[in-house]
PDB file of C-alpha atoms in Angstrom:
ATOM      1  CA  MET A 143     103.101 120.342  71.802  1.00 92.00           C
ATOM      2  CA  VAL A 144     105.679 122.003  69.116  1.00 96.00           C
ATOM      3  CA  GLY A 145     108.872 122.270  71.203  1.00 95.00           C
ATOM      4  CA  ALA A 146     107.104 121.804  74.973  1.00 96.00           C
ATOM      5  CA  ASP A 147     108.908 120.552  77.519  1.00 97.00           C
ATOM      6  CA  VAL A 148     106.228 119.345  79.885  1.00 97.00           C
ATOM      7  CA  PHE A 149     102.197 117.624  78.657  1.00 97.00           C
ATOM      8  CA  LEU A 150      99.930 117.328  81.411  1.00 96.00           C
ATOM      9  CA  GLY A 151      96.852 115.853  80.952  1.00 94.00           C
ATOM     10  CA  LEU A 152      93.380 115.548  82.509  1.00 93.00           C
ATOM     11  CA  SER A 153      91.386 115.271  79.554  1.00 93.00           C
ATOM     12  CA  VAL A 154      90.086 112.187  77.780  1.00 94.00           C
ATOM     13  CA  ALA A 155      91.575 109.000  76.127  1.00 94.00           C
ATOM     14  CA  ASP A 156      93.879 109.472  72.683  1.00 93.00           C
ATOM     15  CA  VAL A 157      93.809 113.199  72.196  1.00 95.00           C
ATOM     16  CA  LEU A 158      98.273 113.030  71.779  1.00 95.00           C
ATOM     17  CA  THR A 159      99.430 111.194  68.562  1.00 95.00           C
ATOM     18  CA  LYS A 160     103.498 110.065  68.467  1.00 95.00           C
ATOM     19  CA  GLU A 161     103.886 112.553  65.726  1.00 96.00           C
ATOM     20  CA  MET A 162     102.669 114.983  68.262  1.00 97.00           C
ATOM     21  CA  VAL A 163     104.897 113.666  70.758  1.00 97.00           C
ATOM     22  CA  GLN A 164     107.506 113.944  68.349  1.00 97.00           C
ATOM     23  CA  SER A 165     107.481 117.735  68.107  1.00 97.00           C
ATOM     24  CA  MET A 166     108.382 118.142  71.402  1.00 97.00           C
ATOM     25  CA  ASN A 167     111.721 118.632  72.750  1.00 97.00           C
ATOM     26  CA  GLU A 168     114.155 116.079  74.154  1.00 96.00           C
ATOM     27  CA  ASN A 169     113.460 114.536  77.363  1.00 96.00           C
ATOM     28  CA  PRO A 170     109.724 115.499  76.919  1.00 97.00           C
ATOM     29  CA  ILE A 171     107.725 114.667  80.131  1.00 97.00           C
ATOM     30  CA  VAL A 172     104.478 113.699  79.369  1.00 97.00           C
ATOM     31  CA  PHE A 173     102.124 113.188  82.350  1.00 96.00           C
ATOM     32  CA  ALA A 174      99.111 111.428  80.054  1.00 96.00           C
ATOM     33  CA  LEU A 175      96.497 111.434  83.442  1.00 94.00           C
ATOM     34  CA  ALA A 176      93.277 110.776  81.760  1.00 93.00           C
ATOM     35  CA  ASN A 177      91.359 107.600  83.497  1.00 87.00           C
ATOM     36  CA  PRO A 178      91.094 104.837  82.347  1.00 88.00           C
ATOM     37  CA  ASN A 179      92.138 105.343  79.529  1.00 93.00           C
ATOM     38  CA  PRO A 180      95.208 107.563  79.193  1.00 95.00           C
ATOM     39  CA  GLU A 181      95.959 111.060  76.371  1.00 96.00           C
ATOM     40  CA  ILE A 182      98.075 108.564  74.219  1.00 96.00           C
ATOM     41  CA  SER A 183      98.781 104.720  75.236  1.00 95.00           C
ATOM     42  CA  TYR A 184     101.573 103.487  76.775  1.00 95.00           C
ATOM     43  CA  ALA A 185     102.896 101.732  73.739  1.00 94.00           C
ATOM     44  CA  GLU A 186     102.227 104.334  71.727  1.00 95.00           C
ATOM     45  CA  ALA A 187     103.781 107.006  73.950  1.00 96.00           C
ATOM     46  CA  MET A 188     106.843 104.482  73.910  1.00 95.00           C
ATOM     47  CA  ALA A 189     107.462 104.102  70.142  1.00 95.00           C
ATOM     48  CA  SER A 190     107.246 108.053  69.653  1.00 95.00           C
ATOM     49  CA  ARG A 191     110.677 108.566  71.185  1.00 94.00           C
ATOM     50  CA  LYS A 192     113.348 107.114  73.039  1.00 95.00           C
ATOM     51  CA  ASP A 193     113.790 109.976  75.782  1.00 96.00           C
ATOM     52  CA  ILE A 194     110.445 110.189  76.889  1.00 97.00           C
ATOM     53  CA  ILE A 195     109.841 110.649  80.308  1.00 96.00           C
ATOM     54  CA  PHE A 196     105.966 108.948  80.602  1.00 97.00           C
ATOM     55  CA  ALA A 197     103.394 108.689  83.457  1.00 96.00           C
ATOM     56  CA  THR A 198     100.024 107.431  83.815  1.00 95.00           C
ATOM     57  CA  GLY A 199      97.232 107.593  86.551  1.00 92.00           C
ATOM     58  CA  ARG A 200      97.305 103.642  85.962  1.00 90.00           C
ATOM     59  CA  SER A 201      98.976 100.378  87.985  1.00 86.00           C
ATOM     60  CA  ASP A 202      99.584  98.562  85.185  1.00 86.00           C
ATOM     61  CA  TYR A 203     102.198 100.837  83.694  1.00 91.00           C
ATOM     62  CA  PRO A 204     105.268 102.281  85.226  1.00 91.00           C
ATOM     63  CA  ASN A 205     105.263 105.586  86.909  1.00 93.00           C
ATOM     64  CA  GLN A 206     101.929 105.916  88.569  1.00 92.00           C
ATOM     65  CA  ILE A 207     100.735 109.086  89.719  1.00 92.00           C
ATOM     66  CA  ASN A 208      97.794 109.016  92.088  1.00 89.00           C
ATOM     67  CA  ASN A 209      96.710 110.990  94.415  1.00 90.00           C
ATOM     68  CA  VAL A 210      97.108 108.339  97.628  1.00 91.00           C
ATOM     69  CA  LEU A 211     100.865 109.374  97.182  1.00 93.00           C
ATOM     70  CA  GLY A 212     100.018 112.910  99.101  1.00 92.00           C
ATOM     71  CA  PHE A 213      96.987 113.973 100.121  1.00 91.00           C
ATOM     72  CA  PRO A 214      96.646 111.014 103.222  1.00 93.00           C
ATOM     73  CA  TYR A 215      99.723 112.183 104.471  1.00 95.00           C
ATOM     74  CA  ILE A 216      99.337 115.904 103.953  1.00 96.00           C
ATOM     75  CA  PHE A 217      95.908 115.720 105.919  1.00 96.00           C
ATOM     76  CA  ARG A 218      98.267 113.290 108.929  1.00 96.00           C
ATOM     77  CA  GLY A 219     100.891 116.180 109.391  1.00 97.00           C
ATOM     78  CA  ALA A 220      98.466 118.871 109.128  1.00 97.00           C
ATOM     79  CA  LEU A 221      96.384 116.952 111.819  1.00 96.00           C
ATOM     80  CA  ASP A 222      99.104 115.955 113.786  1.00 96.00           C
ATOM     81  CA  VAL A 223     100.402 119.866 114.244  1.00 97.00           C
ATOM     82  CA  HIS A 224      96.949 120.999 114.622  1.00 97.00           C
ATOM     83  CA  ALA A 225      97.450 122.866 111.245  1.00 97.00           C
ATOM     84  CA  LYS A 226      94.940 125.952 111.064  1.00 97.00           C
ATOM     85  CA  SER A 227      95.817 126.009 107.135  1.00 96.00           C
ATOM     86  CA  ILE A 228      97.210 123.586 104.287  1.00 96.00           C
ATOM     87  CA  ASN A 229      99.570 126.087 103.021  1.00 97.00           C
ATOM     88  CA  GLU A 230     101.816 126.097  99.741  1.00 97.00           C
ATOM     89  CA  GLU A 231     104.437 125.610 101.836  1.00 97.00           C
ATOM     90  CA  MET A 232     103.188 122.658 103.618  1.00 97.00           C
ATOM     91  CA  LYS A 233     102.958 121.663  99.647  1.00 96.00           C
ATOM     92  CA  LEU A 234     105.653 122.036  98.412  1.00 97.00           C
ATOM     93  CA  ALA A 235     106.897 120.144 101.474  1.00 97.00           C
ATOM     94  CA  ALA A 236     105.211 117.095 100.213  1.00 97.00           C
ATOM     95  CA  VAL A 237     106.435 117.323  96.770  1.00 96.00           C
ATOM     96  CA  TYR A 238     109.920 117.360  97.746  1.00 97.00           C
ATOM     97  CA  ALA A 239     109.572 114.355 100.097  1.00 97.00           C
ATOM     98  CA  ILE A 240     108.420 112.701  97.290  1.00 96.00           C
ATOM     99  CA  ALA A 241     110.969 113.284  95.044  1.00 95.00           C
ATOM    100  CA  ASN A 242     113.575 112.754  97.285  1.00 95.00           C
ATOM    101  CA  LEU A 243     111.872 109.508  98.304  1.00 94.00           C
ATOM    102  CA  ALA A 244     112.340 108.479  94.634  1.00 93.00           C
ATOM    103  CA  LYS A 245     115.658 108.464  94.729  1.00 91.00           C
ATOM    104  CA  GLU A 246     116.048 106.356  98.005  1.00 89.00           C
ATOM    105  CA  PRO A 247     116.841 102.480  97.278  1.00 84.00           C
ATOM    106  CA  VAL A 248     113.503 101.164  97.443  1.00 84.00           C
ATOM    107  CA  PRO A 249     112.974  98.536 100.052  1.00 80.00           C
ATOM    108  CA  ASP A 250     112.379  94.633  98.877  1.00 78.00           C
ATOM    109  CA  VAL A 251     108.939  94.160 100.544  1.00 78.00           C
ATOM    110  CA  VAL A 252     107.887  97.327  97.690  1.00 83.00           C
ATOM    111  CA  ASN A 253     109.471  95.461  94.892  1.00 80.00           C
ATOM    112  CA  ALA A 254     107.807  92.298  96.079  1.00 79.00           C
ATOM    113  CA  ALA A 255     104.298  94.118  95.861  1.00 77.00           C
ATOM    114  CA  TYR A 256     104.631  95.069  92.496  1.00 81.00           C
ATOM    115  CA  LYS A 257     106.512  91.798  91.438  1.00 79.00           C
ATOM    116  CA  LEU A 258     109.496  93.663  90.316  1.00 80.00           C
ATOM    117  CA  LYS A 259     113.382  92.568  90.562  1.00 76.00           C
ATOM    118  CA  ARG A 260     114.712  95.521  91.408  1.00 77.00           C
ATOM    119  CA  THR A 261     113.556  99.274  91.043  1.00 82.00           C
ATOM    120  CA  THR A 262     116.001 102.267  90.947  1.00 85.00           C
ATOM    121  CA  PHE A 263     115.602 106.050  90.230  1.00 89.00           C
ATOM    122  CA  GLY A 264     115.089 106.692  86.177  1.00 90.00           C
ATOM    123  CA  ARG A 265     112.924 107.356  83.606  1.00 92.00           C
ATOM    124  CA  ASP A 266     110.769 103.754  84.610  1.00 92.00           C
ATOM    125  CA  TYR A 267     110.477 104.899  88.259  1.00 93.00           C
ATOM    126  CA  ILE A 268     110.486 109.103  88.847  1.00 94.00           C
ATOM    127  CA  LEU A 269     108.062 109.013  91.892  1.00 93.00           C
ATOM    128  CA  PRO A 270     107.646 105.905  95.092  1.00 93.00           C
ATOM    129  CA  LYS A 271     104.795 103.811  94.123  1.00 92.00           C
ATOM    130  CA  PRO A 272     101.803 104.350  96.093  1.00 89.00           C
ATOM    131  CA  LEU A 273     102.216 100.908  98.462  1.00 86.00           C
ATOM    132  CA  ASP A 274     105.670 102.138  99.879  1.00 89.00           C
ATOM    133  CA  PRO A 275     105.206 102.474 103.120  1.00 88.00           C
ATOM    134  CA  ARG A 276     108.399 104.496 103.749  1.00 91.00           C
ATOM    135  CA  LEU A 277     105.463 107.420 102.278  1.00 93.00           C
ATOM    136  CA  LEU A 278     104.007 108.008 105.696  1.00 93.00           C
ATOM    137  CA  THR A 279     107.158 109.366 107.720  1.00 93.00           C
ATOM    138  CA  HIS A 280     108.502 111.278 104.592  1.00 95.00           C
ATOM    139  CA  VAL A 281     105.881 113.045 103.619  1.00 96.00           C
ATOM    140  CA  SER A 282     104.032 113.592 106.933  1.00 96.00           C
ATOM    141  CA  CYS A 283     106.994 114.588 108.462  1.00 97.00           C
ATOM    142  CA  ALA A 284     108.079 117.180 105.538  1.00 97.00           C
ATOM    143  CA  VAL A 285     103.934 118.570 106.315  1.00 98.00           C
ATOM    144  CA  ALA A 286     104.168 119.189 109.765  1.00 97.00           C
ATOM    145  CA  LYS A 287     107.487 120.466 109.715  1.00 97.00           C
ATOM    146  CA  ALA A 288     106.435 122.878 107.260  1.00 98.00           C
ATOM    147  CA  ALA A 289     103.630 123.766 108.810  1.00 98.00           C
ATOM    148  CA  ILE A 290     105.745 124.975 112.025  1.00 97.00           C
ATOM    149  CA  ASP A 291     108.232 126.591 110.526  1.00 97.00           C
ATOM    150  CA  SER A 292     105.231 128.051 107.843  1.00 97.00           C
ATOM    151  CA  GLY A 293     103.689 129.499 111.690  1.00 97.00           C
ATOM    152  CA  VAL A 294     100.329 128.070 111.028  1.00 97.00           C
ATOM    153  CA  ALA A 295     100.639 124.906 113.615  1.00 97.00           C
ATOM    154  CA  ARG A 296      99.327 125.401 117.016  1.00 97.00           C
ATOM    155  CA  LYS A 297     101.045 122.260 118.176  1.00 96.00           C
ATOM    156  CA  ILE A 298     104.952 122.039 118.116  1.00 96.00           C
ATOM    157  CA  ILE A 299     106.760 118.526 117.904  1.00 96.00           C
ATOM    158  CA  THR A 300     110.432 118.870 118.822  1.00 94.00           C
ATOM    159  CA  ASP A 301     111.097 114.378 118.776  1.00 94.00           C
ATOM    160  CA  TRP A 302     111.016 113.983 114.776  1.00 93.00           C
ATOM    161  CA  GLU A 303     112.479 110.450 115.912  1.00 89.00           C
ATOM    162  CA  GLU A 304     109.384 109.835 117.968  1.00 90.00           C
ATOM    163  CA  TYR A 305     107.050 110.879 115.724  1.00 93.00           C
ATOM    164  CA  GLY A 306     108.131 109.035 113.704  1.00 91.00           C
ATOM    165  CA  ASN A 307     108.129 105.557 115.599  1.00 87.00           C
ATOM    166  CA  HIS A 308     104.522 106.725 116.886  1.00 89.00           C
ATOM    167  CA  LEU A 309     103.000 106.777 113.013  1.00 91.00           C
ATOM    168  CA  ARG A 310     104.874 103.343 112.019  1.00 86.00           C
ATOM    169  CA  GLU A 311     103.207 102.634 114.687  1.00 84.00           C
ATOM    170  CA  MET A 312      99.795 103.332 114.408  1.00 82.00           C
ATOM    171  CA  MET A 313      99.777 101.781 110.966  1.00 79.00           C
ATOM    172  CA  GLY A 314     101.256  98.369 112.089  1.00 72.00           C
ATOM    173  CA  TYR A 315     105.069  99.133 110.383  1.00 67.00           C
ATOM    174  CA  ASP A 316     106.633  99.292 114.067  1.00 62.00           C
ATOM    175  CA  ASN A 317     108.395  96.179 115.557  1.00 65.00           C
ATOM    176  CA  LYS A 318     109.121  97.384 119.035  1.00 64.00           C
ATOM    177  CA  LEU A 319     111.931  95.021 119.985  1.00 61.00           C
ATOM    178  CA  LEU A 320     113.585  95.617 117.194  1.00 66.00           C
ATOM    179  CA  ARG A 321     113.428  99.369 117.387  1.00 67.00           C
ATOM    180  CA  SER A 322     114.965  98.528 121.141  1.00 70.00           C
ATOM    181  CA  PHE A 323     117.630  96.548 119.242  1.00 72.00           C
ATOM    182  CA  THR A 324     118.158  99.584 116.885  1.00 74.00           C
ATOM    183  CA  ASP A 325     117.866 102.316 119.455  1.00 74.00           C
ATOM    184  CA  MET A 326     121.002 100.074 121.658  1.00 81.00           C
ATOM    185  CA  ALA A 327     123.524 100.341 118.860  1.00 82.00           C
ATOM    186  CA  LYS A 328     122.534 104.163 117.766  1.00 84.00           C
ATOM    187  CA  ALA A 329     123.661 104.760 121.125  1.00 84.00           C
ATOM    188  CA  SER A 330     127.094 103.299 120.406  1.00 87.00           C
ATOM    189  CA  PRO A 331     127.690 102.181 117.006  1.00 89.00           C
ATOM    190  CA  LYS A 332     130.477  99.562 116.300  1.00 91.00           C
ATOM    191  CA  ARG A 333     132.799  98.780 113.704  1.00 92.00           C
ATOM    192  CA  VAL A 334     131.226  96.105 111.971  1.00 91.00           C
ATOM    193  CA  VAL A 335     132.703  93.458 109.072  1.00 90.00           C
ATOM    194  CA  PHE A 336     130.675  92.083 106.710  1.00 88.00           C
ATOM    195  CA  ALA A 337     132.523  89.613 104.836  1.00 83.00           C
ATOM    196  CA  GLU A 338     130.273  88.707 102.027  1.00 77.00           C
ATOM    197  CA  ALA A 339     129.775  92.386 100.582  1.00 78.00           C
ATOM    198  CA  ASN A 340     129.558  91.236  96.800  1.00 80.00           C
ATOM    199  CA  HIS A 341     126.354  89.882  97.838  1.00 83.00           C
ATOM    200  CA  VAL A 342     123.231  92.737  96.591  1.00 83.00           C
ATOM    201  CA  ASN A 343     121.583  92.194  99.654  1.00 80.00           C
ATOM    202  CA  MET A 344     124.389  92.176 102.331  1.00 84.00           C
ATOM    203  CA  LEU A 345     125.615  95.203 100.203  1.00 86.00           C
ATOM    204  CA  LYS A 346     121.786  96.431 100.814  1.00 85.00           C
ATOM    205  CA  ALA A 347     121.778  95.897 104.380  1.00 85.00           C
ATOM    206  CA  VAL A 348     125.157  97.946 104.919  1.00 89.00           C
ATOM    207  CA  VAL A 349     123.930 100.951 103.028  1.00 87.00           C
ATOM    208  CA  GLU A 350     120.783 100.901 105.654  1.00 84.00           C
ATOM    209  CA  ALA A 351     122.453 100.029 108.719  1.00 87.00           C
ATOM    210  CA  LYS A 352     125.224 103.354 107.454  1.00 88.00           C
ATOM    211  CA  GLN A 353     122.304 105.450 107.482  1.00 85.00           C
ATOM    212  CA  GLU A 354     120.311 104.689 110.248  1.00 84.00           C
ATOM    213  CA  GLY A 355     123.674 104.813 112.190  1.00 88.00           C
ATOM    214  CA  ILE A 356     123.578 101.661 113.409  1.00 88.00           C
ATOM    215  CA  CYS A 357     127.246 100.850 112.763  1.00 91.00           C
ATOM    216  CA  HIS A 358     130.489 101.618 110.961  1.00 92.00           C
ATOM    217  CA  PRO A 359     130.022  98.819 107.861  1.00 92.00           C
ATOM    218  CA  ILE A 360     133.581  97.370 106.855  1.00 92.00           C
ATOM    219  CA  LEU A 361     132.974  95.885 103.352  1.00 91.00           C
ATOM    220  CA  LEU A 362     135.691  92.931 102.597  1.00 89.00           C
ATOM    221  CA  GLY A 363     135.752  92.827  98.757  1.00 87.00           C
ATOM    222  CA  ASN A 364     137.114  93.844  95.449  1.00 89.00           C
ATOM    223  CA  GLU A 365     135.891  97.945  94.817  1.00 88.00           C
ATOM    224  CA  GLU A 366     135.677  97.956  91.521  1.00 88.00           C
ATOM    225  CA  ARG A 367     133.075  94.775  91.904  1.00 89.00           C
ATOM    226  CA  LEU A 368     131.238  96.554  94.442  1.00 89.00           C
ATOM    227  CA  ALA A 369     131.125  99.779  92.652  1.00 89.00           C
ATOM    228  CA  LYS A 370     129.342  97.930  89.927  1.00 89.00           C
ATOM    229  CA  ILE A 371     127.206  96.508  91.787  1.00 87.00           C
ATOM    230  CA  ALA A 372     126.152  99.460  93.968  1.00 87.00           C
ATOM    231  CA  THR A 373     125.879 101.228  90.829  1.00 86.00           C
ATOM    232  CA  GLU A 374     123.028  98.766  89.380  1.00 83.00           C
ATOM    233  CA  GLU A 375     120.921  99.061  92.529  1.00 81.00           C
ATOM    234  CA  ASN A 376     121.335 102.582  92.832  1.00 79.00           C
ATOM    235  CA  LEU A 377     123.398 102.169  95.806  1.00 83.00           C
ATOM    236  CA  SER A 378     125.885 104.823  96.966  1.00 84.00           C
ATOM    237  CA  LEU A 379     129.100 103.615  98.872  1.00 87.00           C
ATOM    238  CA  GLU A 380     129.993 106.919 100.066  1.00 87.00           C
ATOM    239  CA  GLU A 381     132.101 106.823 103.538  1.00 88.00           C
ATOM    240  CA  ILE A 382     132.125 103.306 103.829  1.00 91.00           C
ATOM    241  CA  GLU A 383     135.406 101.238 104.262  1.00 91.00           C
ATOM    242  CA  ILE A 384     136.190  98.809 101.544  1.00 90.00           C
ATOM    243  CA  VAL A 385     138.857  96.216 102.462  1.00 89.00           C
ATOM    244  CA  ASN A 386     140.713  94.371  99.738  1.00 88.00           C
ATOM    245  CA  LEU A 387     142.804  91.545 101.524  1.00 83.00           C
ATOM    246  CA  ARG A 388     143.525  90.162  98.457  1.00 84.00           C
ATOM    247  CA  HIS A 389     145.380  93.091  97.225  1.00 87.00           C
ATOM    248  CA  ASP A 390     148.960  93.904  96.910  1.00 87.00           C
ATOM    249  CA  ARG A 391     148.629  96.664  99.585  1.00 88.00           C
ATOM    250  CA  GLU A 392     147.276  94.383 102.158  1.00 87.00           C
ATOM    251  CA  ASN A 393     149.786  92.400 102.868  1.00 88.00           C
ATOM    252  CA  GLU A 394     151.210  93.200 105.779  1.00 89.00           C
ATOM    253  CA  ARG A 395     147.665  93.109 107.194  1.00 87.00           C
ATOM    254  CA  ARG A 396     147.445  89.260 105.776  1.00 86.00           C
ATOM    255  CA  TYR A 397     150.577  88.474 107.713  1.00 88.00           C
ATOM    256  CA  ARG A 398     149.923  90.384 110.468  1.00 89.00           C
ATOM    257  CA  TYR A 399     146.576  88.428 111.216  1.00 87.00           C
ATOM    258  CA  ALA A 400     148.490  85.126 109.962  1.00 88.00           C
ATOM    259  CA  SER A 401     151.147  85.593 112.671  1.00 89.00           C
ATOM    260  CA  ILE A 402     147.787  86.382 115.245  1.00 90.00           C
ATOM    261  CA  LEU A 403     146.216  82.795 113.994  1.00 87.00           C
ATOM    262  CA  ALA A 404     149.361  80.775 114.529  1.00 88.00           C
ATOM    263  CA  GLU A 405     150.267  81.936 117.648  1.00 86.00           C
ATOM    264  CA  LYS A 406     146.763  81.517 119.004  1.00 85.00           C
ATOM    265  CA  LYS A 407     146.268  78.231 117.714  1.00 80.00           C
ATOM    266  CA  HIS A 408     149.937  76.909 118.588  1.00 77.00           C
ATOM    267  CA  GLY A 409     150.393  73.461 119.469  1.00 64.00           C
ATOM    268  CA  LYS A 410     146.814  72.674 117.515  1.00 67.00           C
ATOM    269  CA  GLU A 411     146.368  71.080 114.558  1.00 63.00           C
ATOM    270  CA  LEU A 412     144.488  73.944 111.884  1.00 59.00           C
ATOM    271  CA  PRO A 413     141.380  72.612 110.007  1.00 59.00           C
ATOM    272  CA  MET A 414     142.912  73.101 106.881  1.00 55.00           C
ATOM    273  CA  LYS A 415     145.390  70.360 107.820  1.00 47.00           C
ATOM    274  CA  ARG A 416     142.539  68.111 108.724  1.00 47.00           C
ATOM    275  CA  HIS A 417     141.534  68.135 105.394  1.00 45.00           C
ATOM    276  CA  ALA A 418     144.674  67.784 103.444  1.00 44.00           C
ATOM    277  CA  LYS A 419     144.898  64.466 105.323  1.00 45.00           C
ATOM    278  CA  LYS A 420     141.622  63.179 103.953  1.00 45.00           C
ATOM    279  CA  TRP A 421     142.401  63.429 100.125  1.00 38.00           C
TER     280      TRP A 421
END
């Protein structure tokens, strides 16, 4: 263990000590996968050092490594392209799909399933949760593509969006009405202004809408505050327009909008005046 970078255990409980873990290199990766009790307990591992990246096979600790993350979706992708074999390219495709998914924003439905407030990529979340419904499409599609590219597929898929929809429909994750609206929006994306951008749920909706190509979102708010919230929630605001209407550089826009409003309300009492009279 001295100077080791990785420990992968598939043995028996309690064969590792804190001292053994402390003798490893910086940021050691310890996968203690003996079940039901790992090679070193979660409490002992966490107490051994702060820079440890630790995983077990148990669902009651962070970073559960479970074969359900891979095998159902590997077989799904292989079967759907009538693969003659499951080769290394397909296995690696599954690995990269799982790894990349862990870096994407976690849906609220996953956090709710595990009674978590917020989950973001880091030491306590290095791979997706087994109940993440996105695994089905991410891994199956990746495996099917790898089978086709490596020449073991006997059936070729060309429309990957349709294939993904088919998978979600089979598992009951699909909402055809919602998908039809989404497809209409994608066909001609519009500029959409999100006024309450400082709310976490609003930011999540904006990022998802941008990623799916549903619209060209515009956020109203303070850039620094929005950036801070996005960082805390592991959200990327790249290529999303932000308009801070209170900033000095927006003077011209404010006056222009005020003129348009005044012209539209010419001769009419504005709501602000009515409230002022009441008080």
